[in-house]
């Protein structure tokens, strides 16, 4: 494709994206295709000779689009938000155009230095301690894996990297925690059985006294406590672990504390919502995802550490062919995480933060939290419904109740309610189970969600 035809098609695609943004409410929020339906429309073999872009784009519209669930639809209340924004898409276009591989400073100094600047901007925006240094990872799962590996190496004086495991190291987290913790524990070689799940309280937050009890018991049994993971904003119910109490315990026993605020972290940018962050400054590492609630399209996860030396010593490699003259004056981010090659992710963050300003992001978060509270108040006023977890930030966990039904029947009823709501195509919610009770989750976080969308969920609930 020559530059002229690139220009022509790029303009067409931008027009298409702008139309998509404008007309997104005409699509059913959740894709309605059956398993295999997309695949069967695509040839099993790659084309021998090249095809015109018109033909490919036609198939994109007719084959791919029906298989898309519209995360940017204002009726998206499922899972968690993965909101993008026009400015973030524009920045991603530039990133794609440059095609930079930012593994070390030398391979594009601006990619490294902008990353240093925007991660410290973000840290300050959230009111996090200036003792934290940030680095961008692809996802929170990867950042948490980095934390587990760093904790493993720090605890053992960097000996697992050299010799493999010689002791049984233990990791602690609440029984409400995200599945990425278990995955990280398995990948980092701790062994799933050495992930100790701590009971949570009536608010689904970790019980700190139970954490200390588990650590003491492990010490008596010859295990080595290594890492504690606090979740601020669990995926299931947005529960907030007592990070401050957990930090005190970690300090007492010399254990690494990692804070996972992947979803909720964005809310820390709003001063009056920041209370849940208490104790985060005492952590060794902290992660949150701008790619969830902060208008930055996937992927972009910001990982903060107190001591970058530990991170670098855990991951550092120095093959001859990657040595450069600048090595002792700059950050080479290949040593700050798992992958060698790195996308230029700081560019979209820079664009997003500058375009919206701190105030623009605050306004959006406040609006979402306000909408969630409103919905919760409607549910509370309606005797046929109940709320099953504290309404923290932008998430409401609720269900329908009916006198005389057994717990199983109630669960069935609420499954049907969820199906009924999602069949509308106007909104999309998902579920969780809290204390054995099936409940619906309303997660407000799409950039364009308004009161009328939340109201529509309530109307559908009432009409069931
Ligand atoms: C979404 C989420 C994760 C996983 O995030 P990825 O970036 O998809 O790996 C982990 N923890 C919490 C609390 C989350 O909300």
Tab-separated table of C-alpha atoms and ligand atoms in Angstrom:
chain	number	residue	atom	x	y	z
A	1	UNK	CA	0.000	0.000	0.000
A	2	UNK	CA	1.523	3.301	-1.021
A	3	UNK	CA	1.246	6.430	1.157
A	4	UNK	CA	-1.592	7.837	-0.948
A	5	UNK	CA	-3.819	4.840	-0.645
A	6	UNK	CA	-2.885	4.528	3.053
A	7	UNK	CA	-4.087	8.105	3.488
A	8	UNK	CA	-7.341	7.378	1.679
A	9	UNK	CA	-8.160	4.220	3.653
A	10	UNK	CA	-7.068	5.715	6.952
A	11	UNK	CA	-9.557	8.540	6.443
A	12	UNK	CA	-12.271	6.018	5.634
A	13	UNK	CA	-11.500	3.996	8.737
A	14	UNK	CA	-11.505	7.044	10.975
A	15	UNK	CA	-14.894	7.961	9.509
A	16	UNK	CA	-16.059	4.451	10.237
A	17	UNK	CA	-14.856	4.636	13.870
A	18	UNK	CA	-16.486	8.039	14.360
A	19	UNK	CA	-19.759	6.634	12.964
A	20	UNK	CA	-19.382	3.651	15.262
A	21	UNK	CA	-19.054	5.900	18.289
A	22	UNK	CA	-22.097	7.860	17.140
A	23	UNK	CA	-24.348	4.894	16.433
A	24	UNK	CA	-23.116	2.400	18.996
A	25	UNK	CA	-26.447	2.291	20.816
A	26	UNK	CA	-28.010	0.634	17.762
A	27	UNK	CA	-25.966	-2.530	18.357
A	28	UNK	CA	-26.950	-5.188	20.895
A	29	UNK	CA	-24.432	-4.675	23.715
A	30	UNK	CA	-23.487	-8.350	23.861
A	31	UNK	CA	-22.711	-10.236	20.683
A	32	UNK	CA	-25.446	-12.733	19.777
A	33	UNK	CA	-23.402	-15.219	17.750
A	34	UNK	CA	-23.186	-18.908	18.601
A	35	UNK	CA	-19.862	-20.666	19.258
A	36	UNK	CA	-18.090	-21.376	15.949
A	37	UNK	CA	-20.285	-19.019	13.939
A	38	UNK	CA	-17.514	-16.543	13.154
A	39	UNK	CA	-14.856	-19.138	12.453
A	40	UNK	CA	-16.965	-21.012	9.910
A	41	UNK	CA	-17.214	-17.895	7.746
A	42	UNK	CA	-13.445	-17.526	7.453
A	43	UNK	CA	-11.358	-19.763	5.166
A	44	UNK	CA	-9.177	-22.280	6.984
A	45	UNK	CA	-6.125	-21.302	4.936
A	46	UNK	CA	-4.399	-17.966	4.466
A	47	UNK	CA	-4.792	-16.431	0.981
A	48	UNK	CA	-1.988	-17.232	-1.443
A	49	UNK	CA	-1.964	-13.805	-3.035
A	50	UNK	CA	-2.775	-10.468	-1.472
A	51	UNK	CA	-6.324	-9.140	-1.381
A	52	UNK	CA	-7.579	-5.578	-1.784
A	53	UNK	CA	-8.276	-3.695	1.433
A	54	UNK	CA	-11.877	-3.122	0.299
A	55	UNK	CA	-12.540	-6.869	0.399
A	56	UNK	CA	-10.926	-7.267	3.810
A	57	UNK	CA	-12.827	-4.313	5.241
A	58	UNK	CA	-16.080	-5.640	3.820
A	59	UNK	CA	-15.531	-8.915	5.663
A	60	UNK	CA	-14.630	-7.018	8.810
A	61	UNK	CA	-18.026	-5.365	8.673
A	62	UNK	CA	-20.062	-8.431	7.746
A	63	UNK	CA	-18.230	-11.258	9.531
A	64	UNK	CA	-16.359	-9.707	12.443
A	65	UNK	CA	-18.750	-7.008	13.639
A	66	UNK	CA	-21.598	-9.419	14.531
A	67	UNK	CA	-19.110	-11.213	16.791
A	68	UNK	CA	-18.228	-8.080	18.726
A	69	UNK	CA	-19.520	-7.273	22.209
A	70	UNK	CA	-19.608	-3.541	22.536
A	71	UNK	CA	-17.531	-2.561	25.540
A	72	UNK	CA	-17.887	1.088	24.524
A	73	UNK	CA	-21.705	0.908	24.539
A	74	UNK	CA	-23.146	3.126	27.283
A	75	UNK	CA	-25.313	0.163	28.312
A	76	UNK	CA	-22.194	-1.827	29.234
A	77	UNK	CA	-22.549	-2.766	32.910
A	78	UNK	CA	-20.867	-6.178	32.704
A	79	UNK	CA	-17.656	-7.346	34.434
A	80	UNK	CA	-15.744	-4.037	34.708
A	81	UNK	CA	-15.264	-1.149	32.296
A	82	UNK	CA	-12.594	-1.242	29.602
A	83	UNK	CA	-13.394	2.203	28.393
A	84	UNK	CA	-11.458	3.923	25.666
A	85	UNK	CA	-11.800	7.487	24.428
A	86	UNK	CA	-11.409	9.200	21.065
A	87	UNK	CA	-8.139	10.801	22.140
A	88	UNK	CA	-6.738	7.493	23.274
A	89	UNK	CA	-7.603	5.938	19.905
A	90	UNK	CA	-5.835	8.807	18.139
A	91	UNK	CA	-2.714	8.271	20.225
A	92	UNK	CA	-2.814	4.532	19.505
A	93	UNK	CA	-2.871	5.379	15.811
A	94	UNK	CA	0.352	7.309	16.214
A	95	UNK	CA	1.860	4.496	18.275
A	96	UNK	CA	0.960	2.014	15.547
A	97	UNK	CA	2.331	4.338	12.891
A	98	UNK	CA	5.659	4.700	14.648
A	99	UNK	CA	5.831	0.983	15.340
A	100	UNK	CA	8.350	1.534	18.105
A	101	UNK	CA	9.736	-1.361	20.093
A	102	UNK	CA	10.810	0.304	23.338
A	103	UNK	CA	12.823	-2.434	25.024
A	104	UNK	CA	15.660	-0.098	26.024
A	105	UNK	CA	16.224	3.648	26.148
A	106	UNK	CA	18.341	3.543	22.994
A	107	UNK	CA	15.560	1.997	20.910
A	108	UNK	CA	13.490	5.201	21.332
A	109	UNK	CA	14.509	7.553	24.137
A	110	UNK	CA	11.123	9.333	24.091
A	111	UNK	CA	9.246	6.099	24.823
A	112	UNK	CA	11.279	5.516	27.989
A	113	UNK	CA	11.357	9.092	29.216
A	114	UNK	CA	7.653	9.742	28.587
A	115	UNK	CA	6.873	6.590	30.552
A	116	UNK	CA	8.865	7.944	33.501
A	117	UNK	CA	6.974	11.233	33.354
A	118	UNK	CA	3.415	9.927	32.953
A	119	UNK	CA	3.771	7.242	35.606
A	120	UNK	CA	4.886	9.884	38.088
A	121	UNK	CA	2.060	12.209	36.977
A	122	UNK	CA	-0.398	9.410	37.643
A	123	UNK	CA	1.134	8.562	41.002
A	124	UNK	CA	0.740	12.180	42.102
A	125	UNK	CA	-2.795	12.360	40.682
A	126	UNK	CA	-3.771	9.416	42.888
A	127	UNK	CA	-2.105	10.894	45.955
A	128	UNK	CA	0.296	7.969	46.174
A	129	UNK	CA	3.580	8.433	48.007
A	130	UNK	CA	6.414	9.932	45.915
A	131	UNK	CA	8.495	6.998	47.174
A	132	UNK	CA	6.868	4.910	44.443
A	133	UNK	CA	8.431	4.563	40.997
A	134	UNK	CA	6.199	3.465	38.139
A	135	UNK	CA	6.516	1.303	35.063
A	136	UNK	CA	3.848	0.349	32.544
A	137	UNK	CA	2.969	-3.322	32.155
A	138	UNK	CA	0.510	-4.924	29.768
A	139	UNK	CA	-1.949	-6.102	32.409
A	140	UNK	CA	-2.460	-6.305	36.169
A	141	UNK	CA	-1.892	-10.052	35.915
A	142	UNK	CA	1.638	-9.387	34.694
A	143	UNK	CA	2.271	-6.689	37.316
A	144	UNK	CA	1.144	-9.035	40.081
A	145	UNK	CA	3.410	-11.751	38.695
A	146	UNK	CA	6.285	-9.237	38.831
A	147	UNK	CA	5.398	-8.504	42.456
A	148	UNK	CA	5.365	-12.218	43.328
A	149	UNK	CA	8.712	-12.796	41.619
A	150	UNK	CA	10.259	-9.750	43.300
A	151	UNK	CA	8.934	-10.862	46.698
A	152	UNK	CA	10.313	-14.340	46.067
A	153	UNK	CA	13.764	-12.991	45.239
A	154	UNK	CA	13.880	-10.426	48.034
A	155	UNK	CA	12.790	-12.983	50.628
A	156	UNK	CA	15.458	-15.472	49.564
A	157	UNK	CA	18.314	-13.029	48.937
A	158	UNK	CA	17.896	-13.609	45.172
A	159	UNK	CA	18.662	-17.277	45.532
A	160	UNK	CA	15.618	-18.808	43.801
A	161	UNK	CA	16.768	-17.137	40.602
A	162	UNK	CA	20.098	-18.905	41.037
A	163	UNK	CA	19.338	-22.256	42.594
A	164	UNK	CA	15.618	-22.779	42.468
A	165	UNK	CA	13.412	-23.272	45.545
A	166	UNK	CA	15.078	-24.533	48.718
A	167	UNK	CA	12.309	-23.568	51.133
A	168	UNK	CA	8.542	-23.481	51.008
A	169	UNK	CA	7.482	-19.889	50.503
A	170	UNK	CA	3.904	-18.834	51.261
A	171	UNK	CA	1.610	-16.220	49.744
A	172	UNK	CA	-1.515	-14.858	51.456
A	173	UNK	CA	-4.596	-13.217	50.038
A	174	UNK	CA	-8.328	-13.058	50.703
A	175	UNK	CA	-10.764	-15.697	49.522
A	176	UNK	CA	-12.381	-12.968	47.352
A	177	UNK	CA	-9.241	-12.302	45.419
A	178	UNK	CA	-8.823	-12.147	41.635
A	179	UNK	CA	-7.864	-15.326	39.785
A	180	UNK	CA	-4.684	-13.616	38.525
A	181	UNK	CA	-3.154	-14.157	41.977
A	182	UNK	CA	-3.488	-17.925	41.742
A	183	UNK	CA	-2.184	-17.850	38.191
A	184	UNK	CA	0.835	-15.772	39.276
A	185	UNK	CA	1.536	-18.074	42.207
A	186	UNK	CA	1.546	-21.073	39.863
A	187	UNK	CA	3.759	-19.413	37.238
A	188	UNK	CA	6.237	-18.104	39.830
A	189	UNK	CA	6.715	-21.648	41.118
A	190	UNK	CA	5.311	-21.219	44.632
A	191	UNK	CA	2.809	-24.008	44.046
A	192	UNK	CA	-0.928	-23.533	44.323
A	193	UNK	CA	-1.008	-25.218	47.726
A	194	UNK	CA	1.206	-22.461	49.098
A	195	UNK	CA	-1.343	-19.793	48.318
A	196	UNK	CA	-3.153	-19.323	51.621
A	197	UNK	CA	-6.676	-17.960	51.270
A	198	UNK	CA	-7.710	-15.861	54.250
A	199	UNK	CA	-11.317	-15.638	55.327
A	200	UNK	CA	-13.202	-12.448	54.580
A	201	UNK	CA	-15.704	-10.613	56.749
A	202	UNK	CA	-19.360	-9.677	56.181
A	203	UNK	CA	-18.197	-6.934	53.784
A	204	UNK	CA	-16.088	-9.427	51.803
A	205	UNK	CA	-12.882	-7.781	53.057
A	206	UNK	CA	-9.947	-9.828	54.340
A	207	UNK	CA	-9.909	-10.430	58.112
A	208	UNK	CA	-6.563	-9.068	59.268
A	209	UNK	CA	-6.528	-11.095	62.494
A	210	UNK	CA	-6.948	-14.272	60.439
A	211	UNK	CA	-4.027	-13.206	58.265
A	212	UNK	CA	-1.735	-12.893	61.265
A	213	UNK	CA	-2.967	-16.208	62.622
A	214	UNK	CA	-2.130	-17.937	59.327
A	215	UNK	CA	1.334	-16.372	59.215
A	216	UNK	CA	2.086	-17.467	62.788
A	217	UNK	CA	0.908	-20.993	62.084
A	218	UNK	CA	3.074	-21.151	58.957
A	219	UNK	CA	6.143	-19.950	60.862
A	220	UNK	CA	5.581	-22.687	63.446
A	221	UNK	CA	5.387	-25.234	60.659
A	222	UNK	CA	8.639	-24.211	58.985
A	223	UNK	CA	7.122	-22.318	56.055
A	224	UNK	CA	8.523	-18.966	54.944
A	225	UNK	CA	5.905	-16.175	54.652
A	226	UNK	CA	6.831	-14.280	51.490
A	227	UNK	CA	4.079	-12.099	50.060
A	228	UNK	CA	0.689	-10.714	51.087
A	229	UNK	CA	-1.677	-9.377	48.450
A	230	UNK	CA	-4.328	-6.855	49.403
A	231	UNK	CA	-7.133	-6.160	46.957
A	232	UNK	CA	-8.677	-2.711	46.899
A	233	UNK	CA	-11.824	-3.277	44.893
A	234	UNK	CA	-12.386	-7.006	44.420
A	235	UNK	CA	-13.784	-7.970	41.045
A	236	UNK	CA	-16.725	-9.799	42.550
A	237	UNK	CA	-18.094	-7.089	44.852
A	238	UNK	CA	-15.589	-4.175	44.940
A	239	UNK	CA	-14.652	-5.114	48.519
A	240	UNK	CA	-11.775	-3.224	50.100
A	241	UNK	CA	-9.203	-5.155	52.108
A	242	UNK	CA	-7.796	-3.383	55.192
A	243	UNK	CA	-4.472	-2.514	53.553
A	244	UNK	CA	-3.276	-0.479	56.530
A	245	UNK	CA	-3.723	-3.345	59.008
A	246	UNK	CA	-2.211	-5.753	56.513
A	247	UNK	CA	0.779	-3.437	56.072
A	248	UNK	CA	1.363	-3.416	59.830
A	249	UNK	CA	1.381	-7.222	59.862
A	250	UNK	CA	3.722	-7.353	56.859
A	251	UNK	CA	6.099	-4.941	58.532
A	252	UNK	CA	6.101	-6.967	61.738
A	253	UNK	CA	7.013	-10.204	59.948
A	254	UNK	CA	9.114	-8.731	57.133
A	255	UNK	CA	6.732	-9.744	54.333
A	256	UNK	CA	6.273	-8.097	50.921
A	257	UNK	CA	2.923	-6.313	50.558
A	258	UNK	CA	1.451	-5.992	47.076
A	259	UNK	CA	-1.740	-3.966	46.532
A	260	UNK	CA	-4.023	-4.885	43.647
A	261	UNK	CA	-6.272	-1.915	42.848
A	262	UNK	CA	-6.602	-2.845	39.166
A	263	UNK	CA	-10.173	-1.615	38.805
A	264	UNK	CA	-10.718	0.800	41.705
A	265	UNK	CA	-7.392	2.635	41.385
A	266	UNK	CA	-8.780	5.268	39.032
A	267	UNK	CA	-11.153	6.454	41.764
A	268	UNK	CA	-8.140	7.532	43.841
A	269	UNK	CA	-7.823	10.478	41.446
A	270	UNK	CA	-10.947	11.897	43.107
A	271	UNK	CA	-9.918	13.210	46.536
A	272	UNK	CA	-13.252	12.584	48.283
A	273	UNK	CA	-13.298	8.953	47.047
A	274	UNK	CA	-9.694	8.235	47.970
A	275	UNK	CA	-10.343	6.850	51.467
A	276	UNK	CA	-10.170	3.227	50.304
A	277	UNK	CA	-6.475	3.716	49.473
A	278	UNK	CA	-5.466	4.009	53.132
A	279	UNK	CA	-2.394	1.889	53.735
A	280	UNK	CA	-1.351	1.744	50.068
A	281	UNK	CA	1.622	3.988	50.739
A	282	UNK	CA	2.990	1.308	53.071
A	283	UNK	CA	3.004	-1.341	50.343
A	284	UNK	CA	6.089	-2.574	48.490
A	285	UNK	CA	4.204	-2.616	45.198
A	286	UNK	CA	0.910	-1.383	43.816
A	287	UNK	CA	-0.929	-1.933	40.529
A	288	UNK	CA	-3.853	-0.265	38.800
A	289	UNK	CA	-5.234	-0.392	35.281
A	290	UNK	CA	-5.792	2.828	33.350
A	291	UNK	CA	-7.183	0.412	30.729
A	292	UNK	CA	-10.209	-0.230	32.880
A	293	UNK	CA	-11.811	2.955	34.113
A	294	UNK	CA	-9.427	5.674	32.915
A	295	UNK	CA	-10.347	6.264	29.278
A	296	UNK	CA	-7.209	4.536	27.997
A	297	UNK	CA	-7.773	1.708	25.596
A	298	UNK	CA	-6.466	-1.733	26.356
A	299	UNK	CA	-3.719	-2.474	27.269
A	300	UNK	CA	-2.119	-0.278	29.899
A	301	UNK	CA	-1.469	-1.265	33.497
A	302	UNK	CA	0.649	0.868	35.804
A	303	UNK	CA	2.870	-0.899	38.306
A	304	UNK	CA	4.505	1.002	41.169
A	305	UNK	CA	7.370	-0.208	43.318
A	306	UNK	CA	9.175	1.262	46.287
A	307	UNK	CA	12.508	-0.224	45.362
A	308	UNK	CA	13.188	-0.491	41.622
A	309	UNK	CA	16.515	-2.144	42.427
A	310	UNK	CA	14.730	-5.270	43.633
A	311	UNK	CA	12.651	-5.343	40.464
A	312	UNK	CA	15.686	-4.872	38.249
A	313	UNK	CA	17.778	-7.397	40.134
A	314	UNK	CA	14.957	-9.924	39.750
A	315	UNK	CA	14.662	-9.465	35.998
A	316	UNK	CA	17.969	-8.058	34.817
A	317	UNK	CA	19.712	-9.615	31.859
A	318	UNK	CA	22.742	-8.225	30.068
A	319	UNK	CA	23.531	-9.932	26.798
A	320	UNK	CA	26.329	-8.287	24.881
A	321	UNK	CA	24.118	-7.313	21.959
A	322	UNK	CA	21.856	-5.184	24.213
A	323	UNK	CA	24.649	-3.188	25.901
A	324	UNK	CA	24.688	0.527	25.074
A	325	UNK	CA	26.722	3.581	26.016
A	326	UNK	CA	23.766	5.116	27.856
A	327	UNK	CA	23.171	2.146	30.182
A	328	UNK	CA	24.283	3.807	33.395
A	329	UNK	CA	22.343	7.029	32.831
A	330	UNK	CA	18.925	5.790	31.765
A	331	UNK	CA	16.153	3.297	32.508
A	332	UNK	CA	16.145	0.237	30.314
A	333	UNK	CA	12.639	-1.037	30.886
A	334	UNK	CA	13.428	-4.513	29.581
A	335	UNK	CA	14.739	-5.098	33.139
A	336	UNK	CA	11.532	-3.873	34.809
A	337	UNK	CA	9.305	-6.753	33.841
A	338	UNK	CA	8.862	-10.040	32.062
A	339	UNK	CA	8.878	-9.181	28.398
A	340	UNK	CA	11.823	-7.834	26.470
A	341	UNK	CA	9.924	-6.047	23.708
A	342	UNK	CA	7.611	-3.268	24.839
A	343	UNK	CA	4.854	-1.275	23.211
A	344	UNK	CA	4.933	2.516	23.411
A	345	UNK	CA	2.009	2.704	25.847
A	346	UNK	CA	2.884	5.940	27.592
A	347	UNK	CA	1.872	7.958	24.542
A	348	UNK	CA	-1.850	7.248	24.911
A	349	UNK	CA	-1.687	7.922	28.661
A	350	UNK	CA	-0.038	11.259	27.980
A	351	UNK	CA	-2.707	12.175	25.436
A	352	UNK	CA	-5.556	11.067	27.710
A	353	UNK	CA	-4.304	12.896	30.800
A	354	UNK	CA	-3.580	16.071	28.869
A	355	UNK	CA	-6.821	16.034	26.920
A	356	UNK	CA	-9.175	15.395	29.851
A	357	UNK	CA	-7.051	17.015	32.512
A	358	UNK	CA	-7.279	15.772	36.090
A	359	UNK	CA	-10.659	17.483	36.348
A	360	UNK	CA	-12.110	15.710	33.332
A	361	UNK	CA	-11.213	12.302	34.742
A	362	UNK	CA	-12.547	13.296	38.166
A	363	UNK	CA	-15.848	14.419	36.657
A	364	UNK	CA	-16.340	11.132	34.867
A	365	UNK	CA	-15.553	9.034	37.932
A	366	UNK	CA	-17.829	11.156	40.128
A	367	UNK	CA	-20.648	10.742	37.608
A	368	UNK	CA	-20.262	6.951	37.544
A	369	UNK	CA	-20.154	6.681	41.321
A	370	UNK	CA	-23.197	8.947	41.570
A	371	UNK	CA	-25.114	6.781	39.054
A	372	UNK	CA	-24.254	3.596	40.962
A	373	UNK	CA	-25.483	5.163	44.199
A	374	UNK	CA	-28.677	6.293	42.518
A	375	UNK	CA	-29.349	2.815	41.177
A	376	UNK	CA	-28.656	1.363	44.622
A	377	UNK	CA	-31.166	3.753	46.177
A	378	UNK	CA	-33.877	2.718	43.681
A	379	UNK	CA	-33.183	-0.938	44.449
A	380	UNK	CA	-33.304	-0.241	48.162
A	381	UNK	CA	-36.689	1.429	47.872
A	382	UNK	CA	-38.151	-1.539	46.042
A	383	UNK	CA	-39.087	-4.402	48.418
A	384	UNK	CA	-38.760	-7.036	45.657
A	385	UNK	CA	-34.999	-6.391	45.493
A	386	UNK	CA	-32.084	-6.327	47.869
A	387	UNK	CA	-28.455	-5.253	47.873
A	388	UNK	CA	-25.956	-7.968	48.778
A	389	UNK	CA	-22.690	-6.087	49.362
A	390	UNK	CA	-21.662	-2.596	50.429
A	391	UNK	CA	-21.959	-0.269	47.437
A	392	UNK	CA	-18.340	0.782	46.994
A	393	UNK	CA	-17.537	3.228	44.194
A	394	UNK	CA	-19.281	2.205	40.962
A	395	UNK	CA	-20.485	-1.352	41.615
A	396	UNK	CA	-23.886	-2.553	42.861
A	397	UNK	CA	-24.486	-6.231	43.689
A	398	UNK	CA	-28.207	-6.915	43.956
A	399	UNK	CA	-30.850	-9.576	43.497
A	400	UNK	CA	-34.558	-10.123	43.374
A	401	UNK	CA	-36.213	-11.682	46.421
A	402	UNK	CA	-39.518	-13.499	46.684
A	403	UNK	CA	-41.006	-14.845	49.907
A	404	UNK	CA	-41.289	-18.585	50.179
A	405	UNK	CA	-38.516	-19.501	47.731
A	406	UNK	CA	-35.628	-21.769	48.711
A	407	UNK	CA	-32.054	-20.467	48.223
A	408	UNK	CA	-31.748	-22.599	45.056
A	409	UNK	CA	-35.017	-21.280	43.675
A	410	UNK	CA	-33.915	-17.729	44.413
A	411	UNK	CA	-30.674	-18.344	42.518
A	412	UNK	CA	-32.645	-19.726	39.556
A	413	UNK	CA	-34.981	-16.751	39.629
A	414	UNK	CA	-32.054	-14.329	39.495
A	415	UNK	CA	-30.364	-16.223	36.670
A	416	UNK	CA	-33.590	-15.802	34.707
A	417	UNK	CA	-33.749	-12.134	35.626
A	418	UNK	CA	-30.222	-11.624	34.268
A	419	UNK	CA	-31.087	-13.434	31.032
A	420	UNK	CA	-34.227	-11.332	30.687
A	421	UNK	CA	-32.289	-8.076	31.156
A	422	UNK	CA	-29.523	-9.043	28.737
A	423	UNK	CA	-31.949	-10.255	26.080
A	424	UNK	CA	-33.034	-6.651	25.651
A	425	UNK	CA	-29.729	-5.929	23.926
A	426	UNK	CA	-29.915	-2.434	25.402
A	427	UNK	CA	-27.809	-3.176	28.459
A	428	UNK	CA	-25.476	-5.945	29.556
A	429	UNK	CA	-24.868	-7.076	33.128
A	430	UNK	CA	-23.004	-10.078	34.529
A	431	UNK	CA	-23.322	-11.954	37.806
A	432	UNK	CA	-21.382	-13.129	40.814
A	433	UNK	CA	-22.021	-15.372	43.800
A	434	UNK	CA	-21.773	-13.894	47.283
A	435	UNK	CA	-22.212	-16.214	50.284
A	436	UNK	CA	-23.783	-18.768	47.960
A	437	UNK	CA	-26.282	-16.235	46.646
A	438	UNK	CA	-26.425	-15.601	42.914
A	439	UNK	CA	-26.592	-11.865	42.318
A	440	UNK	CA	-26.453	-9.396	39.484
A	441	UNK	CA	-23.645	-6.861	39.225
A	442	UNK	CA	-24.191	-3.389	37.870
A	443	UNK	CA	-20.761	-1.980	37.115
A	444	UNK	CA	-20.970	1.609	35.900
A	445	UNK	CA	-17.925	2.849	34.035
A	446	UNK	CA	-18.456	3.394	30.340
A	447	UNK	CA	-17.510	6.911	29.282
A	448	UNK	CA	-20.944	7.810	27.861
A	449	UNK	CA	-23.195	6.091	30.376
A	450	UNK	CA	-25.975	8.406	31.500
A	451	UNK	CA	-28.795	8.222	33.988
A	452	UNK	CA	-31.174	6.935	31.314
A	453	UNK	CA	-29.058	3.811	30.790
A	454	UNK	CA	-28.987	2.996	34.483
A	455	UNK	CA	-32.695	3.778	34.675
A	456	UNK	CA	-33.307	1.306	31.848
A	457	UNK	CA	-31.716	-1.487	33.892
A	458	UNK	CA	-34.043	-0.645	36.751
A	459	UNK	CA	-37.081	-0.592	34.448
A	460	UNK	CA	-36.137	-4.000	33.077
A	461	UNK	CA	-35.775	-5.314	36.642
A	462	UNK	CA	-39.199	-3.971	37.513
A	463	UNK	CA	-40.757	-5.371	34.350
A	464	UNK	CA	-39.564	-8.919	35.047
B	1	LIG	C1	-9.309	-6.746	36.278
B	1	LIG	C2	-8.586	-7.139	37.507
B	1	LIG	C3	-7.412	-7.892	37.426
B	1	LIG	C4	-6.856	-8.420	36.141
B	1	LIG	O1	-6.522	-7.408	35.293
B	1	LIG	P1	-5.760	-7.690	33.895
B	1	LIG	O2	-5.188	-6.369	33.574
B	1	LIG	O3	-6.807	-8.136	32.949
B	1	LIG	O4	-4.745	-8.718	34.150
B	1	LIG	C5	-6.768	-8.189	38.604
B	1	LIG	N1	-7.233	-7.766	39.794
B	1	LIG	C6	-8.354	-7.029	39.901
B	1	LIG	C7	-8.805	-6.593	41.244
B	1	LIG	C8	-9.064	-6.685	38.760
B	1	LIG	O5	-10.166	-5.941	38.866
